[in-house]
Amino acid sequence: VEPQGWWCPACEVANAHRNRFGGSGREAPAAPLPWARLECDLYGPLNCGDRNGFEYLFAIICVSTGVVFLQPLRAKSEAVKALRAFSRWFKLRAPTMEAALGLAQGSLQLGEFRCDRSGEFTCTWGSTKTAFDEAVQEIFLGRWLGSPDAPKSASPHTERLWGTLGDAADASECAAGAAPE
């Protein structure tokens, strides 16, 4: 029994975003080794009036650590450049991460790449490879695409990130005295 006037914001959010497909909605436990499983997604177009013309956000999340790599894009076609930028970012930081984790030099690799079956991430019915396909094959050890018929997303961590960023933007607008759209 709840006391009169009792209200829990976290419970209200949890009820609004509850998994409608049954079960807990949780993925398999996170991979024990950092960077063994990564999720990728592209969000947009954003109508934010960016003076540099950025309309999309490209994100890669390490499922084990929660590290997020975000890259603003002007067009979806820049996803390959963003993927290559992530690869360079990882290669620069890998030696430091290996030292901190007590791993042998060169042992930390980018493992399984997971994404939804979006147009920028797929080939043409298996007959031709896109530049994105080729980049993924060079950079990662494996690739897993979600099925359009499956109720669960292939990238639930990035989907949660988009919701969190949207909520933060709304809160920022409210704090500034503007009404969120």
PDB file of C-alpha atoms in Angstrom:
ATOM      1  CA  VAL A   1       0.000   0.000   0.000  1.00  0.00           C
ATOM      2  CA  GLU A   2       1.406   3.366  -1.028  1.00  0.00           C
ATOM      3  CA  PRO A   3       1.071   6.333   1.326  1.00  0.00           C
ATOM      4  CA  GLN A   4      -1.173   9.133   0.099  1.00  0.00           C
ATOM      5  CA  GLY A   5       0.694  11.519  -2.204  1.00  0.00           C
ATOM      6  CA  TRP A   6       3.571   9.076  -2.682  1.00  0.00           C
ATOM      7  CA  TRP A   7       5.099   9.281  -6.118  1.00  0.00           C
ATOM      8  CA  CYS A   8       8.229   7.650  -7.551  1.00  0.00           C
ATOM      9  CA  PRO A   9       9.568   9.170 -10.815  1.00  0.00           C
ATOM     10  CA  ALA A  10      11.714   6.107 -11.527  1.00  0.00           C
ATOM     11  CA  CYS A  11       8.691   3.798 -11.287  1.00  0.00           C
ATOM     12  CA  GLU A  12       6.703   6.026 -13.628  1.00  0.00           C
ATOM     13  CA  VAL A  13       9.492   5.941 -16.234  1.00  0.00           C
ATOM     14  CA  ALA A  14       9.905   2.180 -15.833  1.00  0.00           C
ATOM     15  CA  ASN A  15       6.195   1.603 -16.390  1.00  0.00           C
ATOM     16  CA  ALA A  16       6.158   3.807 -19.499  1.00  0.00           C
ATOM     17  CA  HIS A  17       9.104   1.964 -21.070  1.00  0.00           C
ATOM     18  CA  ARG A  18       8.336  -1.597 -19.965  1.00  0.00           C
ATOM     19  CA  ASN A  19       9.220  -4.354 -22.415  1.00  0.00           C
ATOM     20  CA  ARG A  20       5.958  -5.362 -24.097  1.00  0.00           C
ATOM     21  CA  PHE A  21       7.263  -8.620 -25.518  1.00  0.00           C
ATOM     22  CA  GLY A  22       7.433 -10.597 -22.282  1.00  0.00           C
ATOM     23  CA  GLY A  23      10.414 -11.776 -20.308  1.00  0.00           C
ATOM     24  CA  SER A  24      12.834  -9.471 -18.610  1.00  0.00           C
ATOM     25  CA  GLY A  25      14.011  -7.952 -21.890  1.00  0.00           C
ATOM     26  CA  ARG A  26      17.609  -8.381 -20.800  1.00  0.00           C
ATOM     27  CA  GLU A  27      20.352  -9.489 -23.130  1.00  0.00           C
ATOM     28  CA  ALA A  28      22.864 -12.194 -22.325  1.00  0.00           C
ATOM     29  CA  PRO A  29      25.391 -11.064 -19.697  1.00  0.00           C
ATOM     30  CA  ALA A  30      27.908  -8.558 -20.937  1.00  0.00           C
ATOM     31  CA  ALA A  31      31.057 -10.010 -22.427  1.00  0.00           C
ATOM     32  CA  PRO A  32      33.742 -10.277 -19.725  1.00  0.00           C
ATOM     33  CA  LEU A  33      36.507  -8.751 -21.851  1.00  0.00           C
ATOM     34  CA  PRO A  34      36.138  -5.081 -22.773  1.00  0.00           C
ATOM     35  CA  TRP A  35      35.422  -4.433 -26.449  1.00  0.00           C
ATOM     36  CA  ALA A  36      34.344  -8.054 -27.054  1.00  0.00           C
ATOM     37  CA  ARG A  37      30.809  -6.929 -27.984  1.00  0.00           C
ATOM     38  CA  LEU A  38      29.940  -3.540 -29.442  1.00  0.00           C
ATOM     39  CA  GLU A  39      26.617  -2.062 -30.488  1.00  0.00           C
ATOM     40  CA  CYS A  40      26.217   0.531 -33.194  1.00  0.00           C
ATOM     41  CA  ASP A  41      23.340   2.723 -34.297  1.00  0.00           C
ATOM     42  CA  LEU A  42      22.641   5.835 -36.309  1.00  0.00           C
ATOM     43  CA  TYR A  43      20.105   8.378 -35.048  1.00  0.00           C
ATOM     44  CA  GLY A  44      18.422  11.116 -36.995  1.00  0.00           C
ATOM     45  CA  PRO A  45      17.657  13.250 -38.760  1.00  0.00           C
ATOM     46  CA  LEU A  46      17.708  15.721 -35.898  1.00  0.00           C
ATOM     47  CA  ASN A  47      15.984  19.038 -36.311  1.00  0.00           C
ATOM     48  CA  CYS A  48      18.246  20.997 -33.981  1.00  0.00           C
ATOM     49  CA  GLY A  49      19.384  23.862 -36.226  1.00  0.00           C
ATOM     50  CA  ASP A  50      23.062  22.994 -35.849  1.00  0.00           C
ATOM     51  CA  ARG A  51      25.168  25.754 -37.404  1.00  0.00           C
ATOM     52  CA  ASN A  52      27.635  23.156 -38.757  1.00  0.00           C
ATOM     53  CA  GLY A  53      24.895  21.204 -40.544  1.00  0.00           C
ATOM     54  CA  PHE A  54      25.040  18.041 -38.405  1.00  0.00           C
ATOM     55  CA  GLU A  55      21.763  16.121 -38.661  1.00  0.00           C
ATOM     56  CA  TYR A  56      22.678  12.593 -37.485  1.00  0.00           C
ATOM     57  CA  LEU A  57      24.466  10.961 -34.554  1.00  0.00           C
ATOM     58  CA  PHE A  58      26.574   7.820 -34.957  1.00  0.00           C
ATOM     59  CA  ALA A  59      27.146   5.829 -31.761  1.00  0.00           C
ATOM     60  CA  ILE A  60      29.173   2.786 -30.797  1.00  0.00           C
ATOM     61  CA  ILE A  61      28.856   1.420 -27.263  1.00  0.00           C
ATOM     62  CA  CYS A  62      31.074  -1.172 -25.581  1.00  0.00           C
ATOM     63  CA  VAL A  63      28.588  -3.487 -23.843  1.00  0.00           C
ATOM     64  CA  SER A  64      31.117  -4.553 -21.162  1.00  0.00           C
ATOM     65  CA  THR A  65      32.231  -1.114 -20.039  1.00  0.00           C
ATOM     66  CA  GLY A  66      29.492   1.229 -21.239  1.00  0.00           C
ATOM     67  CA  VAL A  67      32.035   3.438 -23.036  1.00  0.00           C
ATOM     68  CA  VAL A  68      30.272   5.506 -25.702  1.00  0.00           C
ATOM     69  CA  PHE A  69      31.784   6.850 -28.924  1.00  0.00           C
ATOM     70  CA  LEU A  70      29.571   9.531 -30.497  1.00  0.00           C
ATOM     71  CA  GLN A  71      30.214  11.191 -33.829  1.00  0.00           C
ATOM     72  CA  PRO A  72      27.946  13.867 -35.364  1.00  0.00           C
ATOM     73  CA  LEU A  73      27.288  13.417 -39.085  1.00  0.00           C
ATOM     74  CA  ARG A  74      25.933  15.682 -41.798  1.00  0.00           C
ATOM     75  CA  ALA A  75      24.548  12.738 -43.795  1.00  0.00           C
ATOM     76  CA  LYS A  76      24.023   8.992 -43.316  1.00  0.00           C
ATOM     77  CA  SER A  77      26.621   8.376 -45.994  1.00  0.00           C
ATOM     78  CA  GLU A  78      29.300   9.595 -43.544  1.00  0.00           C
ATOM     79  CA  ALA A  79      28.799   6.455 -41.401  1.00  0.00           C
ATOM     80  CA  VAL A  80      31.865   4.786 -42.956  1.00  0.00           C
ATOM     81  CA  LYS A  81      34.042   7.786 -42.031  1.00  0.00           C
ATOM     82  CA  ALA A  82      32.663   7.658 -38.482  1.00  0.00           C
ATOM     83  CA  LEU A  83      33.406   3.933 -38.242  1.00  0.00           C
ATOM     84  CA  ARG A  84      36.985   4.500 -39.379  1.00  0.00           C
ATOM     85  CA  ALA A  85      37.307   7.399 -36.892  1.00  0.00           C
ATOM     86  CA  PHE A  86      36.194   5.011 -34.130  1.00  0.00           C
ATOM     87  CA  SER A  87      38.820   2.480 -35.242  1.00  0.00           C
ATOM     88  CA  ARG A  88      41.559   5.136 -35.025  1.00  0.00           C
ATOM     89  CA  TRP A  89      40.245   6.279 -31.619  1.00  0.00           C
ATOM     90  CA  PHE A  90      40.369   2.691 -30.328  1.00  0.00           C
ATOM     91  CA  LYS A  91      43.872   1.999 -31.683  1.00  0.00           C
ATOM     92  CA  LEU A  92      45.214   5.122 -29.961  1.00  0.00           C
ATOM     93  CA  ARG A  93      43.741   4.122 -26.594  1.00  0.00           C
ATOM     94  CA  ALA A  94      44.179   0.316 -26.701  1.00  0.00           C
ATOM     95  CA  PRO A  95      47.752   0.278 -25.272  1.00  0.00           C
ATOM     96  CA  THR A  96      46.683   2.365 -22.268  1.00  0.00           C
ATOM     97  CA  MET A  97      43.623   0.146 -21.679  1.00  0.00           C
ATOM     98  CA  GLU A  98      45.744  -3.030 -21.949  1.00  0.00           C
ATOM     99  CA  ALA A  99      48.226  -1.671 -19.407  1.00  0.00           C
ATOM    100  CA  ALA A 100      45.433  -0.697 -17.005  1.00  0.00           C
ATOM    101  CA  LEU A 101      43.825  -4.148 -17.319  1.00  0.00           C
ATOM    102  CA  GLY A 102      47.133  -6.018 -17.060  1.00  0.00           C
ATOM    103  CA  LEU A 103      46.729  -7.522 -20.529  1.00  0.00           C
ATOM    104  CA  ALA A 104      49.502  -8.360 -22.969  1.00  0.00           C
ATOM    105  CA  GLN A 105      50.288  -5.634 -25.508  1.00  0.00           C
ATOM    106  CA  GLY A 106      48.176  -6.128 -28.649  1.00  0.00           C
ATOM    107  CA  SER A 107      45.678  -8.518 -27.023  1.00  0.00           C
ATOM    108  CA  LEU A 108      42.718  -6.122 -26.846  1.00  0.00           C
ATOM    109  CA  GLN A 109      40.696  -6.356 -30.055  1.00  0.00           C
ATOM    110  CA  LEU A 110      37.335  -5.160 -31.304  1.00  0.00           C
ATOM    111  CA  GLY A 111      35.082  -8.225 -31.145  1.00  0.00           C
ATOM    112  CA  GLU A 112      31.495  -8.687 -32.272  1.00  0.00           C
ATOM    113  CA  PHE A 113      29.836  -5.747 -34.046  1.00  0.00           C
ATOM    114  CA  ARG A 114      26.050  -5.652 -33.519  1.00  0.00           C
ATOM    115  CA  CYS A 115      23.573  -3.391 -35.266  1.00  0.00           C
ATOM    116  CA  ASP A 116      20.030  -3.275 -36.520  1.00  0.00           C
ATOM    117  CA  ARG A 117      19.405  -3.993 -40.156  1.00  0.00           C
ATOM    118  CA  SER A 118      19.443  -0.351 -41.242  1.00  0.00           C
ATOM    119  CA  GLY A 119      20.194   0.615 -44.831  1.00  0.00           C
ATOM    120  CA  GLU A 120      23.569   2.174 -44.024  1.00  0.00           C
ATOM    121  CA  PHE A 121      24.699  -1.033 -42.301  1.00  0.00           C
ATOM    122  CA  THR A 122      23.656  -3.680 -44.825  1.00  0.00           C
ATOM    123  CA  CYS A 123      24.371  -4.883 -48.328  1.00  0.00           C
ATOM    124  CA  THR A 124      21.977  -5.184 -51.235  1.00  0.00           C
ATOM    125  CA  TRP A 125      20.252  -8.511 -50.543  1.00  0.00           C
ATOM    126  CA  GLY A 126      23.648 -10.179 -50.151  1.00  0.00           C
ATOM    127  CA  SER A 127      24.683  -9.549 -53.741  1.00  0.00           C
ATOM    128  CA  THR A 128      26.914  -6.514 -53.287  1.00  0.00           C
ATOM    129  CA  LYS A 129      28.967  -5.312 -50.348  1.00  0.00           C
ATOM    130  CA  THR A 130      28.779  -1.735 -49.228  1.00  0.00           C
ATOM    131  CA  ALA A 131      31.784   0.297 -48.105  1.00  0.00           C
ATOM    132  CA  PHE A 132      30.380  -0.042 -44.579  1.00  0.00           C
ATOM    133  CA  ASP A 133      30.345  -3.865 -44.885  1.00  0.00           C
ATOM    134  CA  GLU A 134      33.970  -3.852 -45.985  1.00  0.00           C
ATOM    135  CA  ALA A 135      35.021  -1.518 -43.165  1.00  0.00           C
ATOM    136  CA  VAL A 136      33.271  -3.696 -40.554  1.00  0.00           C
ATOM    137  CA  GLN A 137      34.987  -6.783 -41.941  1.00  0.00           C
ATOM    138  CA  GLU A 138      38.419  -5.091 -41.641  1.00  0.00           C
ATOM    139  CA  ILE A 139      37.902  -3.619 -38.170  1.00  0.00           C
ATOM    140  CA  PHE A 140      35.901  -6.202 -36.174  1.00  0.00           C
ATOM    141  CA  LEU A 141      36.271  -9.932 -35.506  1.00  0.00           C
ATOM    142  CA  GLY A 142      32.594 -10.653 -36.213  1.00  0.00           C
ATOM    143  CA  ARG A 143      29.268  -9.110 -37.136  1.00  0.00           C
ATOM    144  CA  TRP A 144      25.720  -9.725 -35.954  1.00  0.00           C
ATOM    145  CA  LEU A 145      22.701  -8.087 -37.591  1.00  0.00           C
ATOM    146  CA  GLY A 146      19.320  -7.963 -35.932  1.00  0.00           C
ATOM    147  CA  SER A 147      16.319  -9.358 -37.725  1.00  0.00           C
ATOM    148  CA  PRO A 148      13.578  -6.950 -38.803  1.00  0.00           C
ATOM    149  CA  ASP A 149      11.003  -9.542 -37.657  1.00  0.00           C
ATOM    150  CA  ALA A 150      12.385  -9.866 -34.118  1.00  0.00           C
ATOM    151  CA  PRO A 151      10.722  -7.846 -31.355  1.00  0.00           C
ATOM    152  CA  LYS A 152      14.035  -7.114 -29.629  1.00  0.00           C
ATOM    153  CA  SER A 153      16.551  -4.645 -30.965  1.00  0.00           C
ATOM    154  CA  ALA A 154      20.038  -5.795 -31.905  1.00  0.00           C
ATOM    155  CA  SER A 155      21.376  -2.725 -30.144  1.00  0.00           C
ATOM    156  CA  PRO A 156      19.375  -2.140 -26.922  1.00  0.00           C
ATOM    157  CA  HIS A 157      22.177  -0.162 -25.265  1.00  0.00           C
ATOM    158  CA  THR A 158      22.263   2.401 -28.086  1.00  0.00           C
ATOM    159  CA  GLU A 159      18.454   2.570 -28.123  1.00  0.00           C
ATOM    160  CA  ARG A 160      18.599   3.396 -24.398  1.00  0.00           C
ATOM    161  CA  LEU A 161      21.269   6.035 -25.119  1.00  0.00           C
ATOM    162  CA  TRP A 162      18.996   7.788 -27.642  1.00  0.00           C
ATOM    163  CA  GLY A 163      16.189   7.886 -25.070  1.00  0.00           C
ATOM    164  CA  THR A 164      18.509   9.261 -22.388  1.00  0.00           C
ATOM    165  CA  LEU A 165      19.862  11.956 -24.717  1.00  0.00           C
ATOM    166  CA  GLY A 166      16.312  12.960 -25.663  1.00  0.00           C
ATOM    167  CA  ASP A 167      15.266  13.182 -22.012  1.00  0.00           C
ATOM    168  CA  ALA A 168      18.375  15.254 -21.208  1.00  0.00           C
ATOM    169  CA  ALA A 169      17.650  17.623 -24.099  1.00  0.00           C
ATOM    170  CA  ASP A 170      14.042  18.076 -22.915  1.00  0.00           C
ATOM    171  CA  ALA A 171      15.206  18.750 -19.357  1.00  0.00           C
ATOM    172  CA  SER A 172      17.750  21.261 -20.614  1.00  0.00           C
ATOM    173  CA  GLU A 173      15.096  23.100 -22.618  1.00  0.00           C
ATOM    174  CA  CYS A 174      12.777  23.194 -19.601  1.00  0.00           C
ATOM    175  CA  ALA A 175      15.553  24.496 -17.360  1.00  0.00           C
ATOM    176  CA  ALA A 176      16.297  27.226 -19.923  1.00  0.00           C
ATOM    177  CA  GLY A 177      12.625  28.260 -19.932  1.00  0.00           C
ATOM    178  CA  ALA A 178      11.785  26.836 -23.373  1.00  0.00           C
ATOM    179  CA  ALA A 179       9.039  24.301 -24.021  1.00  0.00           C
ATOM    180  CA  PRO A 180      10.354  21.008 -25.447  1.00  0.00           C
ATOM    181  CA  GLU A 181       8.937  20.019 -28.827  1.00  0.00           C
TER     182      GLU A 181
END
